[in-house]
XYZ file of C-alpha atoms in Angstrom:
698
model
C -13.170 -23.511 33.366
C -15.047 -20.588 34.895
C -17.830 -21.268 37.338
C -21.408 -20.530 36.440
C -23.099 -17.709 38.384
C -25.398 -19.947 40.387
C -22.379 -21.610 42.035
C -20.866 -18.348 43.264
C -22.810 -18.088 46.485
C -26.186 -17.963 48.079
C -26.712 -14.205 47.744
C -26.811 -11.855 44.717
C -24.153 -9.663 46.379
C -21.729 -12.600 46.615
C -22.481 -13.591 43.028
C -21.789 -10.023 41.803
C -18.559 -9.768 43.803
C -17.294 -13.084 42.423
C -18.203 -12.136 38.850
C -16.429 -8.789 39.184
C -13.319 -10.502 40.562
C -13.224 -12.983 37.683
C -13.768 -10.310 35.057
C -11.044 -8.084 36.551
C -8.672 -11.067 36.545
C -9.353 -12.018 32.948
C -9.251 -8.404 31.723
C -5.785 -8.054 33.278
C -4.635 -11.281 31.610
C -5.966 -10.136 28.233
C -5.206 -6.410 28.084
C -2.076 -6.102 30.249
C -0.294 -9.463 30.137
C -1.433 -10.460 26.615
C -1.956 -13.966 27.973
C -5.689 -14.759 28.101
C -6.821 -17.851 29.993
C -10.341 -18.131 28.588
C -11.900 -17.586 25.139
C -13.657 -14.302 24.332
C -17.033 -16.036 24.332
C -16.546 -17.159 27.938
C -15.561 -13.640 29.002
C -18.664 -12.293 27.255
C -20.820 -14.847 29.081
C -19.480 -13.748 32.472
C -19.906 -10.077 31.519
C -23.517 -10.599 30.458
C -24.238 -12.483 33.661
C -22.965 -9.537 35.714
C -24.986 -7.100 33.593
C -28.154 -9.107 34.202
C -27.484 -9.342 37.933
C -26.888 -5.577 38.244
C -30.048 -4.863 36.247
C -32.063 -7.017 38.673
C -30.319 -5.504 41.722
C -29.251 -1.887 40.958
C -28.034 -1.500 44.536
C -25.177 -3.913 43.720
C -23.693 -1.593 41.080
C -20.209 -0.383 42.110
C -17.851 2.188 40.523
C -15.266 -0.538 39.816
C -17.705 -2.827 37.994
C -16.459 -3.859 34.518
C -19.922 -2.953 33.201
C -19.219 0.715 34.008
C -16.322 1.186 31.586
C -18.533 2.957 29.050
C -21.216 5.282 30.399
C -23.375 6.798 27.664
C -24.040 10.300 29.070
C -22.478 13.099 27.018
C -20.564 15.483 29.285
C -21.403 19.191 29.437
C -17.718 19.999 29.843
C -14.668 18.977 31.842
C -14.608 19.960 35.485
C -11.297 21.303 36.841
C -9.252 19.057 39.116
C -6.701 20.542 41.522
C -3.700 18.206 41.774
C -2.795 17.435 45.389
C 0.784 16.949 44.183
C 1.630 19.106 41.134
C 2.209 17.262 37.852
C 5.553 18.767 36.941
C 7.364 18.371 33.641
C 10.957 17.212 33.518
C 13.882 18.920 31.886
C 14.675 18.052 28.253
C 18.250 17.402 27.196
C 18.668 19.253 23.897
C 21.682 17.220 22.735
C 20.128 14.194 20.976
C 23.474 12.356 20.776
C 24.817 10.020 23.511
C 26.717 13.053 24.848
C 23.403 14.248 26.298
C 23.463 11.304 28.724
C 26.992 12.189 29.792
C 25.949 15.785 30.463
C 23.093 14.666 32.741
C 25.304 12.294 34.727
C 27.936 15.022 35.179
C 25.245 17.455 36.366
C 23.883 14.974 38.935
C 27.348 14.187 40.288
C 28.076 17.894 40.568
C 24.812 18.553 42.442
C 25.602 15.701 44.847
C 29.196 16.976 45.262
C 30.599 13.537 44.476
C 34.377 13.174 44.046
C 35.691 11.979 40.693
C 36.600 8.548 42.059
C 33.157 7.947 43.608
C 31.182 4.905 42.464
C 28.860 5.297 39.499
C 25.314 6.468 40.186
C 22.531 4.003 39.455
C 19.750 5.247 37.193
C 16.355 3.933 36.169
C 16.081 4.323 32.397
C 12.684 4.277 30.659
C 10.987 5.291 27.420
C 9.533 8.744 26.825
C 6.087 7.985 25.440
C 4.475 10.302 22.892
C 1.018 10.524 24.402
C -0.972 12.398 27.055
C -0.010 12.492 30.748
C -2.792 11.316 33.092
C -3.222 11.177 36.880
C -5.288 8.221 38.164
C -6.658 8.525 41.686
C -7.493 5.296 43.513
C -9.246 5.346 46.893
C -9.367 2.061 48.796
C -8.147 0.414 45.591
C -10.982 1.742 43.391
C -10.479 4.212 40.521
C -12.467 7.330 41.480
C -10.949 10.025 39.281
C -8.704 10.612 36.270
C -7.323 14.008 35.332
C -5.086 15.511 32.663
C -1.882 17.378 33.534
C -3.332 20.758 32.542
C -1.004 23.509 33.731
C 0.549 21.202 36.321
C -1.529 22.617 39.170
C -5.015 22.100 37.707
C -6.130 19.562 35.115
C -9.408 18.391 33.614
C -11.604 15.605 34.958
C -11.641 12.927 32.227
C -12.688 10.024 34.449
C -15.499 8.734 32.261
C -13.299 8.596 29.164
C -10.405 6.949 31.007
C -12.790 4.234 32.202
C -13.065 3.151 28.556
C -9.332 2.278 28.453
C -9.299 -1.466 29.045
C -5.676 -1.548 30.208
C -6.437 0.712 33.167
C -7.784 -1.333 36.101
C -10.919 -0.050 37.780
C -9.710 -1.776 40.945
C -6.126 -2.388 42.015
C -4.924 -5.873 42.819
C -3.909 -6.963 46.292
C -3.989 -3.627 48.156
C -6.491 -0.967 49.210
C -4.572 2.094 50.475
C -6.703 5.108 51.422
C -5.230 7.129 48.513
C -2.881 6.134 45.732
C -2.436 8.412 42.728
C -0.738 6.765 39.761
C 0.727 8.794 36.954
C 1.332 7.606 33.435
C 0.782 8.108 29.737
C -2.286 7.408 27.627
C -1.199 6.620 24.075
C -2.380 4.919 20.903
C -0.560 1.995 19.319
C 0.433 2.421 15.687
C -1.703 -0.498 14.486
C -4.712 0.861 16.386
C -4.051 4.300 14.886
C -3.980 2.904 11.349
C -7.186 0.926 11.971
C -8.863 4.052 13.381
C -7.918 6.146 10.346
C -9.056 3.372 8.010
C -12.428 3.381 9.733
C -12.577 7.176 9.531
C -11.864 7.063 5.797
C -14.691 4.564 5.380
C -17.098 6.849 7.205
C -16.011 9.817 5.113
C -16.417 7.833 1.889
C -19.932 6.888 3.007
C -20.805 10.577 3.351
C -20.625 10.899 7.147
C -20.354 14.519 8.269
C -17.913 15.962 10.809
C -15.538 13.024 10.429
C -11.815 13.340 9.771
C -8.613 11.335 9.830
C -5.917 11.994 12.420
C -2.399 13.269 11.762
C -0.560 11.076 14.267
C -1.226 8.702 17.184
C -0.571 11.349 19.820
C -3.200 13.730 18.451
C -5.658 10.863 18.126
C -5.051 9.789 21.737
C -5.352 13.316 23.125
C -8.528 13.896 21.126
C -10.061 10.685 22.445
C -9.289 11.524 26.084
C -10.842 14.980 25.696
C -13.929 13.708 23.834
C -17.121 14.897 25.559
C -19.043 11.737 24.643
C -17.557 8.678 26.418
C -19.287 6.362 23.939
C -17.271 7.957 21.126
C -14.103 7.843 23.210
C -14.652 4.098 23.715
C -14.447 3.561 19.947
C -10.946 5.035 19.808
C -8.534 2.362 21.030
C -6.248 3.693 23.761
C -3.487 2.129 25.829
C -1.700 3.157 29.020
C 1.680 2.874 30.760
C 2.236 3.795 34.416
C 5.515 5.489 35.389
C 5.110 7.437 38.634
C 3.097 8.599 41.637
C 1.078 11.600 42.791
C -0.515 11.769 46.238
C -0.035 8.690 48.436
C -1.693 7.877 51.768
C -1.271 4.589 53.611
C 1.012 2.863 51.092
C 4.710 2.214 51.576
C 6.567 3.585 48.581
C 9.557 1.429 47.519
C 13.033 2.823 48.106
C 13.985 2.820 44.423
C 12.281 3.963 41.265
C 12.684 0.596 39.570
C 11.156 -0.987 42.675
C 8.220 1.417 42.353
C 7.595 0.311 38.759
C 7.683 -3.338 39.832
C 5.192 -2.534 42.603
C 2.846 -0.762 40.173
C 2.953 -3.784 37.875
C 2.069 -6.011 40.841
C -1.004 -3.828 41.441
C -2.240 -4.717 37.956
C -1.101 -1.536 36.196
C 0.633 -1.859 32.810
C 4.313 -0.892 32.989
C 6.509 -0.821 29.879
C 8.927 -3.746 29.619
C 11.582 -1.599 27.929
C 13.222 -0.286 31.087
C 16.528 -0.921 32.801
C 18.689 -0.028 35.768
C 22.047 1.226 34.503
C 25.202 2.674 36.040
C 26.815 5.966 35.199
C 27.077 7.879 31.945
C 28.189 4.799 30.009
C 25.043 2.906 31.030
C 22.804 5.828 30.081
C 24.485 6.247 26.689
C 24.182 2.521 25.939
C 20.474 2.581 26.824
C 19.908 5.633 24.619
C 21.601 3.919 21.674
C 19.885 0.555 22.230
C 16.397 2.067 22.377
C 17.227 4.293 19.414
C 17.917 1.160 17.368
C 14.582 -0.328 18.523
C 12.561 2.869 18.111
C 11.037 2.167 14.716
C 10.149 -1.442 15.556
C 8.222 -0.532 18.723
C 4.431 -0.831 18.406
C 4.004 2.742 19.692
C 5.672 6.133 19.220
C 8.355 7.498 21.520
C 10.305 10.718 21.157
C 13.097 9.899 23.577
C 14.090 8.145 26.780
C 13.910 9.267 30.402
C 16.648 8.926 33.024
C 15.847 9.071 36.750
C 18.176 8.677 39.691
C 17.046 5.294 40.988
C 17.555 5.859 44.720
C 14.597 7.855 46.060
C 16.689 9.137 48.980
C 19.109 10.682 46.468
C 16.117 12.121 44.582
C 15.106 13.966 47.770
C 18.671 15.278 48.235
C 18.722 16.602 44.683
C 15.285 18.209 44.921
C 13.864 20.598 42.312
C 14.874 23.699 40.412
C 12.258 26.015 38.862
C 9.637 23.297 39.265
C 11.729 20.661 37.472
C 13.302 17.689 39.278
C 17.108 17.775 39.303
C 17.107 13.973 39.435
C 15.403 13.318 36.072
C 15.817 14.313 32.453
C 14.209 13.523 29.098
C 16.841 12.647 26.491
C 15.204 12.987 23.111
C 15.877 11.564 19.664
C 15.767 13.601 16.460
C 12.170 14.654 15.764
C 10.207 12.409 13.381
C 7.804 15.184 12.375
C 8.586 18.705 11.240
C 6.882 21.535 9.353
C 8.155 22.845 6.031
C 6.885 24.415 2.795
C 5.613 22.469 -0.219
C 7.408 23.857 -3.284
C 5.951 21.596 -5.982
C 4.433 18.165 -6.713
C 6.236 15.795 -9.101
C 4.915 12.508 -10.496
C 7.127 9.398 -10.297
C 6.594 6.244 -12.363
C 7.098 2.980 -10.471
C 8.027 -0.559 -11.489
C 4.431 -1.568 -12.226
C 3.554 1.737 -13.890
C 2.027 3.214 -10.753
C 2.103 7.018 -10.784
C 2.998 8.416 -7.365
C 2.761 12.121 -6.508
C 5.906 13.256 -4.684
C 6.101 16.445 -2.642
C 9.120 18.630 -3.408
C 9.902 20.320 -0.106
C 11.922 23.138 1.280
C 14.671 20.986 2.878
C 13.993 20.168 6.527
C 15.884 18.103 9.130
C 13.561 15.340 10.334
C 14.111 11.812 11.614
C 17.874 12.308 11.742
C 18.366 13.413 8.115
C 17.608 16.271 5.734
C 14.455 15.598 3.710
C 13.549 17.392 0.469
C 11.120 14.821 -1.028
C 8.154 13.064 0.557
C 5.496 10.742 -0.814
C 1.853 11.745 -1.165
C 0.926 8.082 -1.895
C -1.769 8.686 -4.539
C -4.163 11.294 -5.896
C -6.939 10.389 -3.446
C -4.639 10.878 -0.439
C -3.317 14.185 -1.780
C -6.850 15.445 -2.348
C -8.111 14.113 0.999
C -5.355 16.003 2.810
C -6.011 18.995 0.508
C -2.287 19.400 -0.142
C -1.522 22.375 -2.395
C 1.670 23.935 -3.700
C 2.652 26.760 -1.347
C 1.188 25.105 1.764
C 3.031 24.593 5.033
C 2.923 20.827 5.551
C 3.819 18.343 8.285
C 6.434 15.831 7.164
C 7.085 12.565 8.970
C 10.097 10.297 8.670
C 10.661 7.280 10.916
C 13.698 5.043 10.420
C 13.984 3.662 6.916
C 10.362 4.424 6.079
C 9.939 6.753 3.078
C 9.172 10.307 4.301
C 5.509 11.237 3.876
C 3.352 14.330 4.087
C 0.859 13.626 6.855
C -1.082 16.869 6.895
C -1.420 20.566 6.083
C -1.159 23.454 8.554
C -4.257 25.258 7.287
C -3.798 28.350 9.462
C -0.562 29.016 7.551
C -2.102 28.644 4.078
C -1.192 31.693 1.920
C -3.783 33.520 -0.137
C -2.075 32.617 -3.424
C -1.933 28.850 -2.740
C -2.238 26.498 -5.726
C -5.303 24.604 -6.901
C -6.383 21.193 -5.494
C -4.213 18.412 -6.907
C -5.522 16.705 -10.069
C -3.093 14.109 -11.407
C -4.794 13.457 -14.758
C -5.108 17.141 -15.558
C -1.541 17.792 -14.398
C -0.189 15.181 -16.839
C -2.782 15.821 -19.536
C -3.507 12.095 -19.530
C 0.053 11.037 -20.509
C 2.933 9.308 -18.723
C 5.559 11.921 -17.785
C 8.366 9.587 -18.942
C 7.183 7.821 -22.134
C 4.002 9.782 -22.996
C 1.892 6.607 -23.082
C -1.762 7.037 -22.006
C -2.446 6.685 -18.290
C -5.418 4.825 -16.849
C -7.104 4.161 -13.540
C -8.644 0.765 -12.995
C -12.135 0.666 -11.549
C -11.988 0.552 -7.758
C -8.275 1.423 -7.676
C -6.721 4.456 -6.026
C -3.781 4.465 -8.456
C -3.222 5.861 -11.928
C -0.846 3.771 -14.066
C 1.217 4.214 -17.209
C 0.115 1.767 -19.912
C 3.560 1.672 -21.552
C 4.805 -1.404 -19.672
C 8.465 -2.258 -20.276
C 8.525 0.113 -23.251
C 8.541 2.852 -20.573
C 12.152 3.480 -19.454
C 11.048 4.337 -15.911
C 9.299 0.989 -15.473
C 12.261 -0.805 -16.997
C 14.667 0.839 -14.555
C 12.506 0.072 -11.543
C 12.017 -3.526 -12.715
C 15.802 -3.977 -12.908
C 16.360 -2.496 -9.446
C 13.632 -4.717 -7.985
C 15.091 -7.796 -9.684
C 18.540 -7.049 -8.237
C 17.230 -6.274 -4.731
C 18.581 -7.946 -1.607
C 15.449 -10.055 -0.980
C 15.174 -10.893 -4.701
C 18.255 -11.919 -6.761
C 20.630 -10.004 -4.467
C 22.999 -8.600 -7.096
C 25.530 -6.499 -5.214
C 26.738 -3.339 -6.915
C 23.739 -2.769 -9.186
C 22.428 0.549 -7.890
C 20.077 3.149 -9.313
C 22.774 5.327 -10.924
C 24.298 2.402 -12.804
C 20.872 1.188 -13.900
C 20.129 4.681 -15.213
C 23.318 4.561 -17.293
C 22.703 1.024 -18.595
C 19.120 1.773 -19.673
C 19.814 5.257 -21.033
C 22.730 3.916 -23.104
C 20.543 1.132 -24.499
C 22.880 -1.568 -23.128
C 20.132 -3.188 -21.016
C 16.662 -3.370 -22.547
C 15.262 -6.128 -20.335
C 16.190 -8.158 -17.230
C 17.908 -11.039 -19.132
C 20.363 -8.502 -20.614
C 22.020 -8.261 -17.194
C 23.453 -11.738 -17.739
C 24.958 -10.663 -21.091
C 26.998 -7.777 -19.671
C 30.706 -7.874 -20.455
C 33.695 -6.490 -18.606
C 34.767 -4.045 -21.316
C 31.389 -2.333 -21.598
C 31.016 -2.089 -17.812
C 34.516 -0.784 -17.140
C 33.906 1.985 -19.673
C 30.860 3.260 -17.765
C 31.152 6.580 -15.946
C 32.510 6.231 -12.366
C 32.740 2.455 -12.807
C 36.360 1.338 -12.991
C 37.854 -2.119 -13.418
C 37.452 -3.253 -9.796
C 33.795 -2.224 -9.622
C 33.118 -3.929 -12.946
C 34.715 -7.156 -11.719
C 32.708 -7.044 -8.466
C 29.440 -6.475 -10.321
C 30.088 -9.347 -12.738
C 30.897 -11.577 -9.754
C 27.622 -10.528 -8.111
C 25.675 -11.297 -11.282
C 27.306 -14.712 -11.557
C 26.568 -15.483 -7.896
C 22.911 -14.531 -8.353
C 22.419 -17.351 -10.861
C 22.091 -19.772 -7.954
C 18.918 -18.808 -6.083
C 15.611 -20.203 -4.801
C 12.291 -20.412 -6.612
C 10.687 -18.074 -4.059
C 13.325 -15.389 -4.600
C 13.090 -15.780 -8.376
C 9.303 -15.358 -8.357
C 9.576 -12.276 -6.144
C 12.272 -10.861 -8.450
C 9.977 -11.136 -11.489
C 7.881 -8.319 -10.049
C 4.433 -9.828 -10.513
C 1.802 -7.334 -9.368
C 0.259 -8.193 -5.986
C 2.957 -10.833 -5.296
C 5.158 -9.867 -2.385
C 7.991 -11.804 -0.814
C 5.800 -13.956 1.427
C 3.335 -14.806 -1.379
C 6.222 -15.721 -3.696
C 7.504 -18.200 -1.123
C 4.019 -19.652 -0.644
C 3.681 -20.121 -4.422
C 7.080 -21.819 -4.609
C 6.217 -24.189 -1.768
C 2.803 -25.018 -3.210
C 3.713 -25.618 -6.848
C 7.316 -26.720 -6.490
C 8.358 -25.799 -10.069
C 8.086 -22.690 -12.218
C 6.440 -24.674 -15.016
C 3.609 -25.897 -12.792
C 3.033 -22.345 -11.600
C 3.063 -20.793 -15.088
C 0.418 -23.281 -16.231
C -1.747 -23.132 -13.095
C -5.416 -22.222 -13.473
C -6.958 -19.502 -11.320
C -8.782 -22.199 -9.327
C -5.452 -23.868 -8.528
C -3.855 -20.558 -7.558
C -6.674 -19.922 -5.095
C -5.611 -23.051 -3.206
C -2.389 -21.284 -2.112
C -2.262 -19.778 1.361
C -3.418 -16.100 1.394
C -3.951 -15.964 -2.397
C -7.317 -14.403 -3.157
C -9.111 -13.686 -6.445
C -7.251 -10.419 -7.160
C -3.810 -11.944 -6.593
C -4.719 -15.097 -8.537
C -5.923 -13.066 -11.524
C -2.767 -10.948 -11.415
C -0.528 -14.040 -11.486
C -2.527 -15.611 -14.279
C -2.451 -12.345 -16.288
C 1.336 -12.067 -15.834
C 2.104 -15.542 -17.167
C -0.439 -15.184 -19.980
C 1.859 -12.563 -21.527
C 4.267 -14.213 -24.035
C 6.891 -11.579 -23.173
C 6.972 -12.669 -19.517
C 7.280 -16.350 -20.390
C 10.087 -15.453 -22.759
C 11.872 -13.568 -19.939
C 11.688 -16.669 -17.721
C 13.098 -18.878 -20.498
C 15.897 -16.427 -21.295
C 16.899 -16.261 -17.634
C 16.989 -20.049 -17.376
C 19.021 -20.197 -20.591
C 21.452 -17.678 -19.071
C 22.105 -20.089 -16.204
C 19.729 -18.849 -13.508
C 18.710 -21.940 -11.566
C 17.212 -23.113 -8.285
C 16.394 -26.445 -6.684
C 12.834 -27.459 -7.447
C 10.697 -27.914 -4.350
C 8.431 -30.881 -3.788
C 5.260 -28.819 -3.552
C 2.630 -29.218 -0.868
C 0.665 -31.629 -3.019
C 3.332 -34.231 -2.252
C 4.247 -35.805 1.054
C 7.525 -33.880 1.270
C 8.556 -33.452 4.917
C 8.087 -29.988 6.425
C 9.526 -30.460 9.914
C 8.827 -26.894 11.088
C 5.231 -26.678 9.896
C 3.248 -24.551 12.333
C 6.331 -23.590 14.374
C 7.325 -19.987 15.162
C 11.029 -19.155 15.448
C 12.853 -15.948 16.367
C 16.412 -15.218 15.212
C 18.760 -13.147 17.373
C 22.488 -12.486 17.263
C 25.016 -13.638 14.651
C 25.046 -17.320 13.661
C 28.402 -19.003 12.849
C 27.741 -19.860 9.189
C 24.181 -18.819 8.323
C 23.259 -15.261 7.433
C 19.950 -13.925 8.773
C 18.249 -14.083 5.371
C 19.605 -17.555 4.631
C 18.383 -18.901 7.967
C 14.963 -17.322 7.397
C 14.712 -18.929 3.948
C 15.576 -22.371 5.335
C 13.043 -22.082 8.147
C 10.254 -20.952 5.827
C 11.098 -23.690 3.315
C 10.642 -26.180 6.163
C 7.180 -24.780 6.868
C 8.118 -22.560 9.798
C 7.456 -18.887 10.428
C 10.101 -16.348 11.454
C 8.861 -13.681 13.863
C 10.596 -10.465 14.834
C 9.575 -10.595 18.494
C 9.473 -13.163 21.294
C 6.145 -14.105 22.864
C 4.521 -17.121 24.469
C 3.598 -18.222 20.944
C 7.302 -18.580 20.039
C 8.386 -22.214 19.646
C 12.160 -21.668 19.655
C 14.600 -18.770 19.788
C 17.711 -19.333 17.660
C 20.543 -17.410 19.340
C 24.008 -16.601 18.024
C 26.845 -14.353 19.169
C 25.875 -11.007 20.722
C 22.241 -12.021 21.136
C 20.277 -9.123 22.586
C 17.087 -8.496 24.521
C 15.198 -11.221 22.630
C 17.345 -13.833 24.367
C 16.573 -12.305 27.767
C 12.846 -12.272 27.026
C 12.970 -15.904 25.873
C 14.491 -16.911 29.207
C 11.923 -14.858 31.111
C 9.061 -16.562 29.244
C 10.609 -20.030 29.362
C 10.891 -20.275 25.561
C 13.468 -22.915 24.469
C 16.728 -21.435 23.129
C 18.828 -23.247 20.515
C 21.968 -22.475 18.520
C 22.721 -22.959 14.817
C 23.462 -26.656 15.313
C 20.086 -27.053 16.974
C 18.412 -25.247 14.086
C 20.065 -27.527 11.537
C 18.876 -30.538 13.529
C 15.324 -29.206 13.418
C 15.572 -28.591 9.678
C 16.738 -32.177 9.238
C 13.788 -33.414 11.254
C 15.983 -34.493 14.165
C 14.918 -31.835 16.686
C 12.685 -32.735 19.592
C 9.142 -31.447 19.745
C 8.122 -28.843 22.267
């Protein structure tokens, strides 16, 4: 428990110093370590006590006081800052394949004149953040200045805005060298970026002037740092990672780069955990591939990795060439954003009748593949971005995420560009597939086809959703085969899948006897499922995978769910009025009840659950588990289903909130992090014991 101010000492100066020390400590625990020791209300109480003390005694105000993070004066402009040590850029390896790592290692060995049989060079490998480079100058441990890179020799003084970044300490921990300049990257997390844009859209909808949404996190971060009003900058959530040094006086620099990063972390500066010391070209290539696989799951954007010779003495031997260090290189990944031309806008009809505008693009290589289509989400988004046929647009593709148009390059807009997008006018009020009327529900951003399952497009999408991996998991039923089955009139509704015969399938184009046998085997296997999967497969609007599982656990049987009143549905975890009404509306349709009965008659079955209204044991209730590696007999999805059925939650990342990590063969970095954090690690046998209620509590 924190002490109250009157116990800190006999003098106001001692009270202020103690309050500042406590607030710095707790801010570091909260913003850097993500491990707070006190509740927010207690932090606020300490902060308010310091504010009151400084108001009574203005002479006690110091530059490193937590109360000085946001200073309300709007700046006239940014003063130039001459860098004592130039902020140089590093060379970029143009080959985005693992061969780029091999080329860098060969170049370093050549520069050092190492023989072929010499030992491998050790490298520090890090992430290349997609943000804005910043130089932080600390004097006697206190932050006195922050500057942008600028042209490398001269940057801009952005001290007041950088003070609003909670991750950046105003005072270093444990040392007070005369001068220590720390270099790093200011960036914006993806979740913070989405929240910022959501807020911006709200302001725009309310009629606020001079507001806009941002194209990507990097632009949003750079704009916040260069905002002339620090109060506005404070509203744009920024984060920071340290990765190097500028001018240093009176501080012993570690002998290795990885040692430097450890030292910066000890000073209270945030340093990215995704770093490693590797040996030779093979180590660099493995790091590049490992981070590439993690790239899309990171909470922030990166555009590559950085390799640095770890030994600082070797760095000095290698030196610089044309103002670039010979001992470092940026090894990029394929770009996730590119510019291309918008050729046309098509309208696709989804499983629930949703009409989605799709940009037809001049093909462009982005995110590791050639993209010719990208989603515009809905009419409101297309109009907000003012996307018009003929425009040059920015396309983004990250991992398996559907490519999207994120913005228009207005300075490249031709004079003969098309009109603003109007979906209703474009379709003349009719579905492009079945010609049924389209409608837009009050308060909704989406237009929908009213044709339901009489619309072939909705029927096809419903079948693909039903057969999906997280639904009924029918292997071999892809979009081309579904097109053939629906177009030929063989499959009119989902239950027809279970009536398919070998002869009809084998006669399909590009099918063949073996493929037909495999598909029929997949359909037969899908008959044995779980209630949660079955509910998700039905495609009820507003009911995703997690909600389907919650419904199955709560009601236990499909009959109880189909007959549930809205009031009963609202008792289910995370089910609100809109979702409850959607479920009730779905099962009020005789056609949908008939589909359920036909599927049961065809042999689709699942074990009924006890339902939360009973006293059925849920041994993992409230527990958080992380799966890593390959388990001997359980697939990842199967293990997840068992854990969730037992009341547990499966998380994709390890933290101090994790109860157990379940590790199999070839477990990766999650296992290492579990050991670092002291999280218990179990194998499949241990998981089965927990599911049976035999595992020990933590």
